Coordinates of C-alpha atoms in Angstrom, one line a residue:
M172 CA -2.6 31.7 5.8
S173 CA -6.1 32.0 4.5
S174 CA -7.5 29.8 7.3
I175 CA -7.0 32.6 9.8
Q176 CA -8.2 35.4 7.6
G177 CA -11.6 36.3 6.2
Q178 CA -14.5 38.7 6.7
G179 CA -18.3 38.6 6.7
K180 CA -19.7 35.2 6.2
T181 CA -16.3 33.7 6.0
G182 CA -15.4 35.2 9.3
F183 CA -18.6 33.9 10.9
R184 CA -17.8 30.4 9.6
L185 CA -14.3 30.6 11.1
V186 CA -15.7 31.6 14.5
I187 CA -18.3 28.9 14.5
A188 CA -15.8 26.3 13.4
S189 CA -13.5 27.3 16.3
V190 CA -16.5 27.1 18.6
L191 CA -17.4 23.7 17.5
T192 CA -13.8 22.4 17.5
V193 CA -13.1 23.4 21.1
L194 CA -16.5 22.4 22.3
L195 CA -16.2 19.0 20.8
L196 CA -12.8 18.6 22.4
G197 CA -14.2 19.6 25.8
F198 CA -11.8 22.5 26.2
I199 CA -14.4 25.2 26.8
L200 CA -16.9 23.8 29.2
G201 CA -14.5 21.2 30.4
N202 CA -15.5 18.4 32.7
P203 CA -17.2 19.0 36.1
T204 CA -14.9 19.0 39.0
G205 CA -14.7 15.9 41.2
Q206 CA -16.9 17.7 43.7
A207 CA -19.5 18.5 41.0
Q208 CA -19.5 14.9 39.8
A209 CA -20.3 13.8 43.3
A210 CA -23.1 16.3 43.7
T211 CA -26.5 15.2 42.7
I212 CA -28.6 17.3 40.3
A213 CA -30.9 18.1 43.1
E214 CA -28.1 19.4 45.3
L215 CA -26.8 21.5 42.4
R216 CA -30.2 23.0 41.8
Q217 CA -30.6 23.9 45.5
S218 CA -27.2 25.6 45.6
A219 CA -27.8 27.3 42.2
A220 CA -31.2 28.6 43.4
K221 CA -29.4 30.1 46.5
G222 CA -27.1 32.0 44.2
D223 CA -24.0 29.9 44.2
P224 CA -22.2 30.9 41.0
Q225 CA -20.1 27.8 40.7
A226 CA -23.2 25.5 41.2
Q227 CA -25.0 27.6 38.6
Y228 CA -22.2 27.1 36.1
Q229 CA -21.9 23.4 36.9
L230 CA -25.7 22.9 36.5
G231 CA -25.7 24.8 33.2
H232 CA -22.8 22.6 32.1
I233 CA -24.6 19.4 32.8
L234 CA -27.8 20.6 31.1
Y235 CA -25.9 22.0 28.1
L236 CA -24.2 18.7 27.4
G237 CA -27.0 16.5 28.6
Q238 CA -24.9 14.6 31.1
G239 CA -27.2 12.2 33.0
V240 CA -30.2 14.5 32.2
P241 CA -32.1 15.4 29.1
R242 CA -30.2 18.2 27.2
D243 CA -31.8 21.6 27.8
Y244 CA -30.0 24.5 26.1
K245 CA -32.5 27.1 27.3
E246 CA -32.2 26.2 31.0
A247 CA -28.5 25.8 30.7
A248 CA -28.2 29.3 29.2
K249 CA -30.3 30.7 32.1
W250 CA -27.9 29.3 34.7
F251 CA -24.8 30.4 32.7
K252 CA -26.2 33.9 32.7
Q253 CA -26.9 34.0 36.4
S254 CA -23.4 32.7 37.1
A255 CA -21.8 35.0 34.5
D256 CA -23.5 38.1 36.1
Q257 CA -21.8 37.2 39.3
G258 CA -18.4 37.2 37.5
N259 CA -17.8 33.5 37.0
S260 CA -15.3 33.3 34.2
A261 CA -16.1 29.8 33.0
A262 CA -19.8 30.7 32.9
Q263 CA -19.0 33.9 30.9
T264 CA -17.1 31.9 28.4
A265 CA -19.8 29.3 28.1
L266 CA -22.5 32.0 27.8
G267 CA -20.5 33.5 24.9
F268 CA -20.6 30.2 23.1
A269 CA -24.4 29.9 23.7
Y270 CA -24.9 33.4 22.1
M271 CA -22.5 32.6 19.2
S272 CA -24.3 29.3 18.4
G273 CA -27.8 30.4 19.3
N274 CA -28.2 27.4 21.7
G275 CA -30.7 28.3 24.4
V276 CA -30.7 32.0 23.5
E277 CA -31.3 34.1 20.5
Q278 CA -28.2 34.1 18.5
N279 CA -26.2 37.3 19.1
P280 CA -22.5 37.3 18.1
K281 CA -22.0 40.8 19.7
Q282 CA -23.1 39.4 23.1
A283 CA -20.8 36.4 22.5
V284 CA -17.8 38.7 22.1
Y285 CA -19.0 40.8 25.1
W286 CA -19.0 37.9 27.4
W287 CA -15.7 36.4 26.1
R288 CA -14.0 39.8 26.7
K289 CA -15.2 39.8 30.3
S290 CA -13.9 36.2 30.8
A291 CA -10.7 36.9 28.9
D292 CA -10.0 39.9 31.1
Q293 CA -10.1 37.5 34.0
G294 CA -7.5 35.3 32.4
S295 CA -9.7 32.6 30.8
M296 CA -7.5 31.0 28.1
Q297 CA -10.5 29.7 26.2
A298 CA -12.1 33.2 26.0
Q299 CA -8.8 34.7 25.1
H300 CA -8.5 32.3 22.2
M301 CA -12.0 33.1 21.0
L302 CA -11.3 36.8 21.1
G303 CA -8.2 36.1 19.0
V304 CA -10.4 34.3 16.5
S305 CA -12.9 37.1 16.4
Y306 CA -10.2 39.7 15.7
S307 CA -8.6 37.5 13.1
S308 CA -11.9 37.0 11.2
G309 CA -13.1 40.6 11.6
Y310 CA -16.5 39.3 12.6
V311 CA -18.4 41.5 15.1
V312 CA -15.1 43.4 16.0
N313 CA -12.9 45.3 13.6
K314 CA -10.4 43.0 11.9
D315 CA -7.0 43.4 13.6
A316 CA -4.5 40.7 13.0
A317 CA -2.0 42.0 15.6
E318 CA -4.8 42.1 18.2
A319 CA -5.7 38.5 17.4
V320 CA -2.1 37.4 17.8
A321 CA -1.9 39.3 21.2
W322 CA -4.9 37.3 22.5
W323 CA -3.7 34.0 21.1
Q324 CA -0.3 34.7 22.8
K325 CA -2.0 35.1 26.2
S326 CA -4.0 32.0 25.7
A327 CA -1.1 30.0 24.3
D328 CA 1.1 31.0 27.2
Q329 CA -1.4 29.3 29.5
G330 CA -1.2 26.1 27.4
F331 CA -4.5 26.3 25.5
P332 CA -3.8 24.0 22.5
A333 CA -6.1 25.7 19.9
A334 CA -4.5 29.0 20.6
Q335 CA -1.0 27.5 20.3
Y336 CA -2.0 26.2 16.9
F337 CA -3.5 29.4 15.7
L338 CA -0.5 31.4 17.0
G339 CA 1.8 29.0 15.2
M340 CA -0.2 29.5 11.9
A341 CA 0.1 33.3 12.4
Y342 CA 3.9 33.0 12.5
Y343 CA 3.8 30.7 9.5
S344 CA 1.9 33.2 7.4
G345 CA 3.3 36.4 8.9
T346 CA -0.2 37.6 9.7
G347 CA -0.2 40.1 12.6
V348 CA 3.4 39.2 13.4
T349 CA 6.7 38.9 11.6
K350 CA 6.9 35.6 9.7
D351 CA 9.0 33.1 11.5
Q352 CA 8.9 29.4 10.5
T353 CA 10.9 28.3 13.5
L354 CA 8.5 29.9 15.9
A355 CA 5.6 28.7 13.8
F356 CA 6.8 25.1 14.2
T357 CA 7.5 25.6 17.9
W358 CA 3.9 26.7 18.7
I359 CA 2.3 24.2 16.5
R360 CA 4.4 21.4 18.0
K361 CA 3.3 22.5 21.5
A362 CA -0.4 22.2 20.4
A363 CA 0.4 18.8 18.9
D364 CA 2.0 17.6 22.1
N365 CA -1.1 18.7 23.9
G366 CA -3.1 16.4 21.7
Y367 CA -4.7 18.9 19.3
A368 CA -5.3 16.9 16.1
P369 CA -5.2 19.8 13.6
A370 CA -1.8 20.7 15.0
Q371 CA -0.6 17.1 14.8
H372 CA -1.6 17.1 11.1
R373 CA 0.2 20.4 10.6
V374 CA 3.4 19.2 12.4
G375 CA 3.4 16.3 9.9
I376 CA 3.3 18.8 7.0
H377 CA 6.2 20.8 8.5
Y378 CA 8.3 17.6 9.0
Y379 CA 7.4 16.4 5.5
N380 CA 8.4 19.7 3.8
G381 CA 11.2 20.8 6.2
I382 CA 9.4 24.0 7.3
G383 CA 10.9 25.4 10.4
V384 CA 12.4 22.0 11.2
A385 CA 14.7 19.5 9.5
K386 CA 12.9 17.5 6.9
D387 CA 11.9 14.1 8.2
P388 CA 9.2 12.2 6.3
A389 CA 9.2 9.4 8.8
A390 CA 8.4 11.8 11.6
A391 CA 5.7 13.3 9.4
V392 CA 4.0 9.9 9.0
K393 CA 4.2 9.3 12.7
W394 CA 2.3 12.6 13.4
W395 CA -0.2 12.0 10.7
K396 CA -1.0 8.6 12.2
Q397 CA -1.5 10.2 15.6
A398 CA -3.9 12.8 14.1
A399 CA -5.6 10.1 12.1
G400 CA -6.2 8.2 15.3
Q401 CA -8.2 11.1 16.6
G402 CA -10.3 11.2 13.4
N403 CA -8.4 13.8 11.4
V404 CA -9.5 13.0 7.9
A405 CA -6.8 15.0 6.1
S406 CA -4.1 13.0 8.0
L407 CA -5.8 9.7 6.9
A408 CA -5.3 10.9 3.3
M409 CA -1.7 12.0 3.9
V410 CA -0.7 8.6 5.3
G411 CA -2.1 7.2 2.1
F412 CA 0.1 9.5 0.0
A413 CA 3.1 8.5 2.1
Y414 CA 2.6 4.8 1.3
H415 CA 1.9 5.6 -2.3
F416 CA 5.2 7.5 -2.8
G417 CA 7.2 5.6 -0.3
H418 CA 8.0 8.7 1.7
G419 CA 8.8 8.0 5.3
V420 CA 7.6 4.4 5.0
N421 CA 8.1 1.5 2.6
Q422 CA 6.2 2.0 -0.6
D423 CA 3.0 0.0 -0.4
Q424 CA 0.1 0.7 -2.8
A425 CA -2.2 -1.7 -1.0
E426 CA -1.6 0.2 2.3
A427 CA -2.0 3.5 0.5
L428 CA -5.4 2.4 -0.8
K429 CA -6.5 1.3 2.7
W430 CA -5.8 4.8 4.1
W431 CA -7.2 6.6 1.1
R432 CA -10.4 4.6 1.4
K433 CA -10.8 5.5 5.1
A434 CA -10.4 9.1 4.2
A435 CA -12.5 8.9 1.1
D436 CA -15.4 7.3 3.0
K437 CA -15.2 10.3 5.4
G438 CA -15.5 12.7 2.5
D439 CA -11.9 13.7 1.9
S440 CA -11.7 15.0 -1.6
D441 CA -8.0 14.4 -2.1
A442 CA -8.3 10.7 -1.1
Q443 CA -11.4 10.4 -3.3
T444 CA -9.4 11.7 -6.2
M445 CA -6.5 9.3 -5.7
L446 CA -8.9 6.4 -5.3
G447 CA -10.4 7.4 -8.6
V448 CA -6.9 7.4 -10.2
A449 CA -6.1 4.0 -8.7
Y450 CA -9.3 2.5 -10.2
Y451 CA -8.8 4.3 -13.5
E452 CA -5.3 3.0 -14.0
G453 CA -5.6 -0.2 -12.1
Q454 CA -2.9 0.7 -9.5
G455 CA -3.0 -1.9 -6.8
I456 CA -6.6 -2.7 -7.5
A457 CA -8.6 -4.1 -10.4
K458 CA -9.1 -1.5 -13.2
D459 CA -12.6 -0.1 -13.0
Q460 CA -13.2 3.1 -14.9
A461 CA -16.8 3.3 -13.8
Q462 CA -15.8 3.2 -10.2
A463 CA -13.1 5.8 -10.9
I464 CA -15.8 8.1 -12.2
Q465 CA -17.9 7.7 -9.1
W466 CA -15.0 8.7 -6.8
W467 CA -14.0 11.6 -9.1
L468 CA -17.6 12.9 -9.1
K469 CA -17.6 12.9 -5.3
A470 CA -14.4 14.8 -5.2
A471 CA -15.2 17.1 -8.1
N472 CA -18.5 18.1 -6.5
Q473 CA -16.6 19.2 -3.5
G474 CA -14.5 21.5 -5.8
Q475 CA -11.4 19.2 -5.9
M476 CA -9.5 20.6 -8.9
L477 CA -7.6 17.5 -10.1
A478 CA -10.8 15.4 -9.8
Q479 CA -12.5 17.9 -12.1
H480 CA -9.6 17.7 -14.5
H481 CA -9.6 13.9 -14.6
L482 CA -13.4 13.8 -14.9
A483 CA -13.2 16.2 -17.9
F484 CA -10.8 13.8 -19.7
A485 CA -13.0 10.9 -19.0
Y486 CA -16.0 12.6 -20.6
Y487 CA -13.7 13.8 -23.5
R488 CA -12.5 10.3 -24.2
G489 CA -15.7 8.4 -23.3
E490 CA -13.9 6.3 -20.7
G491 CA -16.1 5.1 -17.9
V492 CA -18.9 7.4 -19.1
P493 CA -20.5 8.0 -22.5
Q494 CA -18.3 10.4 -24.5
N495 CA -19.6 13.9 -24.0
H496 CA -17.5 16.9 -25.1
A497 CA -19.9 19.5 -23.7
E498 CA -19.6 17.8 -20.2
A499 CA -15.9 17.7 -20.6
V500 CA -15.8 21.5 -21.2
I501 CA -18.0 22.1 -18.1
W502 CA -15.4 20.3 -15.9
W503 CA -12.4 21.7 -17.6
Q504 CA -13.9 25.2 -17.0
K505 CA -14.2 24.5 -13.3
A506 CA -10.6 23.2 -13.0
A507 CA -9.3 25.9 -15.2
E508 CA -10.8 28.6 -13.1
K509 CA -9.0 27.1 -10.1
G510 CA -5.7 27.4 -12.0
E511 CA -5.1 23.9 -13.3
P512 CA -2.8 24.5 -16.3
E513 CA -3.6 21.4 -18.4
S514 CA -7.3 22.1 -18.0
Q515 CA -6.7 25.7 -19.1
T516 CA -4.9 24.3 -22.2
M517 CA -7.6 21.8 -23.0
L518 CA -10.4 24.4 -22.5
G519 CA -8.5 26.7 -24.9
T520 CA -8.3 23.9 -27.5
A521 CA -12.0 23.1 -27.1
Y522 CA -12.9 26.8 -27.8
F523 CA -10.5 26.8 -30.8
L524 CA -12.0 23.7 -32.3
G525 CA -15.6 24.4 -31.2
Q526 CA -15.6 21.0 -29.6
G527 CA -18.3 20.8 -26.9
T528 CA -18.7 24.6 -27.0
T529 CA -19.1 27.5 -29.4
K530 CA -15.9 28.1 -31.5
D531 CA -14.2 31.2 -30.1
S532 CA -10.6 31.9 -31.0
K533 CA -10.3 34.8 -28.6
K534 CA -11.4 32.6 -25.6
A535 CA -9.0 29.9 -26.8
V536 CA -6.1 32.4 -26.8
M537 CA -7.2 33.6 -23.3
W538 CA -7.0 30.2 -21.8
W539 CA -3.8 29.2 -23.6
T540 CA -2.2 32.4 -22.3
K541 CA -3.2 31.3 -18.7
G542 CA -1.8 27.8 -19.2
A543 CA 1.4 29.1 -20.9
A544 CA 2.0 31.5 -18.0
Q545 CA 2.1 28.5 -15.7
G546 CA 4.6 26.8 -18.0
N547 CA 2.4 24.3 -19.8
K548 CA 4.3 23.4 -22.9
V549 CA 1.2 22.5 -24.9
A550 CA -0.4 25.9 -24.2
Q551 CA 2.9 27.6 -25.1
Y552 CA 2.9 25.8 -28.4
Y553 CA -0.7 26.6 -29.3
L554 CA -0.3 30.2 -28.2
G555 CA 2.6 30.4 -30.6
V556 CA 0.5 29.0 -33.4
A557 CA -2.2 31.7 -32.7
L558 CA 0.4 34.4 -32.7
S559 CA 1.9 33.2 -35.9
T560 CA -1.4 33.2 -37.7
G561 CA -3.2 36.1 -35.9
D562 CA -6.1 33.9 -35.1
G563 CA -7.8 35.3 -31.9
I564 CA -4.9 37.6 -31.2
V565 CA -2.8 40.3 -33.0
K566 CA -0.3 38.6 -35.2
D567 CA 3.2 38.6 -33.8
E568 CA 5.6 36.2 -35.3
A569 CA 8.5 37.1 -33.0
A570 CA 6.3 36.4 -30.0
A571 CA 5.3 33.1 -31.6
V572 CA 8.9 32.1 -31.8
S573 CA 9.4 33.1 -28.2
Y574 CA 6.6 30.8 -27.0
W575 CA 7.8 27.9 -29.3
K576 CA 11.2 28.2 -27.8
K577 CA 9.8 27.9 -24.3
S578 CA 7.8 24.9 -25.4
A579 CA 10.8 23.3 -27.1
E580 CA 12.9 23.7 -24.0
Q581 CA 10.4 21.3 -22.4
A582 CA 10.9 18.9 -25.3
Y583 CA 7.4 19.4 -26.8
I584 CA 8.0 17.9 -30.3
P585 CA 5.5 20.1 -32.3
A586 CA 7.3 23.2 -31.0
Y587 CA 10.5 21.9 -32.8
V588 CA 8.4 21.9 -36.0
G589 CA 7.1 25.4 -35.4
L590 CA 10.6 26.7 -34.9
G591 CA 11.8 24.8 -37.9
Q592 CA 9.1 26.5 -40.0
A593 CA 10.0 29.9 -38.5
Y594 CA 13.7 29.6 -39.3
Y595 CA 13.0 28.1 -42.7
K596 CA 10.7 31.0 -43.8
G597 CA 12.3 33.7 -41.7
Q598 CA 9.1 34.4 -39.8
G599 CA 9.7 36.2 -36.5
V600 CA 13.4 35.3 -36.7
A601 CA 16.2 35.7 -39.3
K602 CA 16.0 33.1 -42.0
D603 CA 18.4 30.2 -41.2
Y604 CA 18.0 27.0 -43.2
A605 CA 20.6 25.1 -41.2
T606 CA 18.9 25.8 -37.9
A607 CA 15.5 24.9 -39.5
I608 CA 17.0 21.5 -40.6
K609 CA 18.3 20.8 -37.1
F610 CA 14.8 21.4 -35.6
Y611 CA 13.2 19.2 -38.3
Q612 CA 15.6 16.4 -37.7
K613 CA 15.2 16.6 -33.9
A614 CA 11.4 16.3 -34.3
M615 CA 11.7 13.6 -36.9
E616 CA 13.9 11.5 -34.6
K617 CA 10.9 11.4 -32.3
G618 CA 8.6 10.1 -35.1
N619 CA 7.0 13.5 -36.0
A620 CA 5.4 13.2 -39.5
A621 CA 5.1 17.0 -40.0
A622 CA 8.9 17.4 -39.4
Q623 CA 9.6 14.5 -41.9
Y624 CA 7.4 16.2 -44.5
H625 CA 9.1 19.6 -44.1
L626 CA 12.5 18.0 -44.2
G627 CA 11.4 16.4 -47.5
V628 CA 10.4 19.9 -48.7
A629 CA 13.9 21.1 -47.8
Y630 CA 15.5 18.3 -49.9
Y631 CA 13.1 18.9 -52.8
E632 CA 13.9 22.6 -52.8
G633 CA 17.6 22.2 -51.9
K634 CA 17.5 24.7 -49.0
G635 CA 19.8 23.9 -46.1
V636 CA 20.7 20.6 -47.7
D637 CA 21.8 19.4 -51.1
K638 CA 18.9 19.3 -53.5
S639 CA 17.6 15.7 -53.9
P640 CA 14.1 15.0 -55.1
K641 CA 14.8 11.3 -54.6
Q642 CA 15.6 11.9 -50.9
A643 CA 12.4 14.0 -50.6
V644 CA 10.4 11.1 -52.0
K645 CA 12.2 8.7 -49.6
L646 CA 11.1 10.9 -46.7
W647 CA 7.5 11.4 -48.0
E648 CA 6.6 7.9 -49.0
P649 CA 6.5 6.3 -45.5
I650 CA 4.3 9.0 -44.0
A651 CA 2.1 9.1 -47.2
N652 CA 1.5 5.4 -46.7
K653 CA 0.3 6.2 -43.1
G654 CA -2.1 8.8 -44.5
Y655 CA -0.2 12.1 -44.0
A656 CA -2.1 14.2 -46.5
L657 CA 0.6 16.8 -47.2
A658 CA 3.1 14.1 -48.1
Q659 CA 0.5 12.4 -50.3
F660 CA -0.2 15.6 -52.2
A661 CA 3.4 16.4 -52.6
L662 CA 3.9 12.9 -54.2
V663 CA 0.9 13.5 -56.4
E664 CA 2.4 16.8 -57.6
I665 CA 5.6 14.9 -58.5
V666 CA 3.6 12.4 -60.5
Q667 CA 1.7 15.2 -62.3
D668 CA 5.0 16.9 -63.1
N669 CA 6.2 13.6 -64.7
L670 CA 9.3 13.4 -62.5
S671 CA 10.8 9.9 -62.6
V672 CA 11.7 9.8 -58.9
I673 CA 8.8 7.6 -57.8
D674 CA 9.4 3.8 -58.1
N675 CA 5.8 2.7 -57.4
Y676 CA 3.4 4.7 -59.6
A677 CA 0.4 2.7 -58.5
L678 CA 1.0 4.0 -54.9
A679 CA 0.9 7.5 -56.2
V680 CA -2.6 6.9 -57.5
V681 CA -3.7 5.7 -54.1
W682 CA -2.1 8.8 -52.5
R683 CA -4.0 11.0 -54.9
Q684 CA -7.3 9.4 -54.0
D685 CA -6.5 9.6 -50.2
A686 CA -5.4 13.2 -50.4
A687 CA -8.6 14.2 -52.3
E688 CA -10.8 12.4 -49.8
K689 CA -9.1 14.3 -47.0
G690 CA -10.1 17.6 -48.7
N691 CA -6.9 18.6 -50.5
A692 CA -8.2 20.9 -53.3
Q693 CA -5.3 20.3 -55.6
A694 CA -5.6 16.5 -55.2
Q695 CA -9.3 16.8 -55.9
Y696 CA -8.5 18.7 -59.1
Y697 CA -6.1 16.1 -60.3
L698 CA -8.5 13.3 -59.4
G699 CA -11.2 15.1 -61.4
L700 CA -8.9 15.4 -64.4
A701 CA -8.0 11.7 -64.1
Y702 CA -11.6 10.6 -64.2
A703 CA -12.3 13.1 -67.1
N704 CA -9.5 11.7 -69.2
G705 CA -9.3 8.1 -68.0
W706 CA -5.8 8.5 -66.5
D707 CA -5.0 5.6 -64.3
V708 CA -8.8 5.1 -63.6
R709 CA -11.8 4.2 -65.6
Q710 CA -13.1 7.3 -67.4
D711 CA -16.2 8.6 -65.5
R712 CA -17.7 12.0 -66.3
T713 CA -19.9 11.9 -63.2
E714 CA -16.9 11.2 -60.9
A715 CA -14.9 13.9 -62.7
V716 CA -17.6 16.5 -62.1
K717 CA -17.9 15.5 -58.5
W718 CA -14.2 15.9 -57.7
L719 CA -13.8 19.1 -59.8
K720 CA -16.8 20.6 -58.0
K721 CA -15.2 19.8 -54.6
S722 CA -12.0 21.5 -55.6
A723 CA -13.7 24.5 -57.2
Q724 CA -15.8 25.0 -54.0
Q725 CA -12.4 25.5 -52.2
G726 CA -11.5 28.3 -54.7
N727 CA -9.3 26.3 -57.1
D728 CA -9.5 28.3 -60.4
A729 CA -8.1 25.5 -62.5
A730 CA -10.8 23.2 -61.3
K731 CA -13.4 25.9 -62.1
A732 CA -12.1 26.1 -65.6
A733 CA -12.0 22.4 -66.1
L734 CA -15.5 22.1 -64.7
K735 CA -16.8 24.7 -67.2
Q736 CA -15.4 22.7 -70.1
L737 CA -17.1 19.5 -68.9
T738 CA -20.5 21.1 -68.3

């Protein structure tokens, strides 16, 4: 597991984190013995001055922690050193921590390891643990996972909770030792039973997922609550998830929000993300998109991937914040780089459309490829489109069909249309009208207008079904009335060809206007002719020229010829 690996600065952070953890728990310096507690500072100073190593250590301990006296790291380190030089194991361990943290002495990690080794060789379980951490991180000493495990084993066998936990995590990941989930759980459970909060949290994860132990969500929640009681923030969040999903406890959204808020207030990014979702959707709390944004921002700025993803959509839609596609792209980029598949897909689409960023088909394809590799059905579809057209990638119609099939297997409706088109035209697959019709019908049943249009084309052409222009019109009219441009244009074409299959000619005039306004070059040409000749509209040379110019600018040769006659 990455938490017990790392080098350089990462290794240093791991060592310091372990130092702080065990110091805060009181495992390293411990509490003074009953005899020391009874002794006055003056008595300790007298004994320490006479060279008593135990008094020197105890005096250093009191000064280091500021127990009943002003804290004085420098004097504490002085007494630790004098005691350590006389072979006092506890003082050697404490001096190592002083050198690692730079408290009272100039920071010197090499000296820290030097003193820990001396103490460890005398059997100090705390020093043995810290040597294990040092070898695991590769900081100061050469990285050696097996050596780390050996030291943790020595310490764990003496009952040191932090070492038991780290040893368990080594077995969990198979780092420096053969992976063994049963042994992993055994050691982590020992640490948890000894009150080590990180282990209690981890035991909860093992019970929840059934790792090395029978799955038991209720036991997981019990351990998370114990860890939460010691201030483990991650466990606060996990209890919230348990109540949210009703795993191990009765489902209770209000209780989930209570636990998430505790964790979120302490900076847990997962809890902040879920609070944001609750506010955004109004789950167990009054809907408040602005509040959702505030929580997502807190989590996203900590690098929480899903918060970044949600924040991107908020900016994209302008929900809770002013719409800002460029800002959406920034957050999608962050989440996409962490591997969030929907963000990868949306980032690809942003690049393809040039929405919030510079249009770049190659980058679009790159991100769609990443999303598709993770099984995102939308990315699979769009990658298929790119492969079918050769936009941003080498054209490969067979590969396009392959991606559309993957997308269709996840019931993504546009993929049905893509496959229908492929089979209808024989692109990337053998031409098969019957199969094309099945895909069109499947998509049309889900209300897909494109599928309905293409099915109409099949009826109009009589391919895969009996030829029936009337049935084509019956399919096209409803979607034309809803503004589907291709259907509008198809109906305009039928009118221009004087086919008596349209019952409402006035509607055809509306469709022609609508299709022209949407940029259909042929519809613009017909509308131009209509104004030029007074067909179904008032004759208007200016309007005729306007529409013929629009069509001609799109390369329509007939419009160019008609325009030349008018001008």
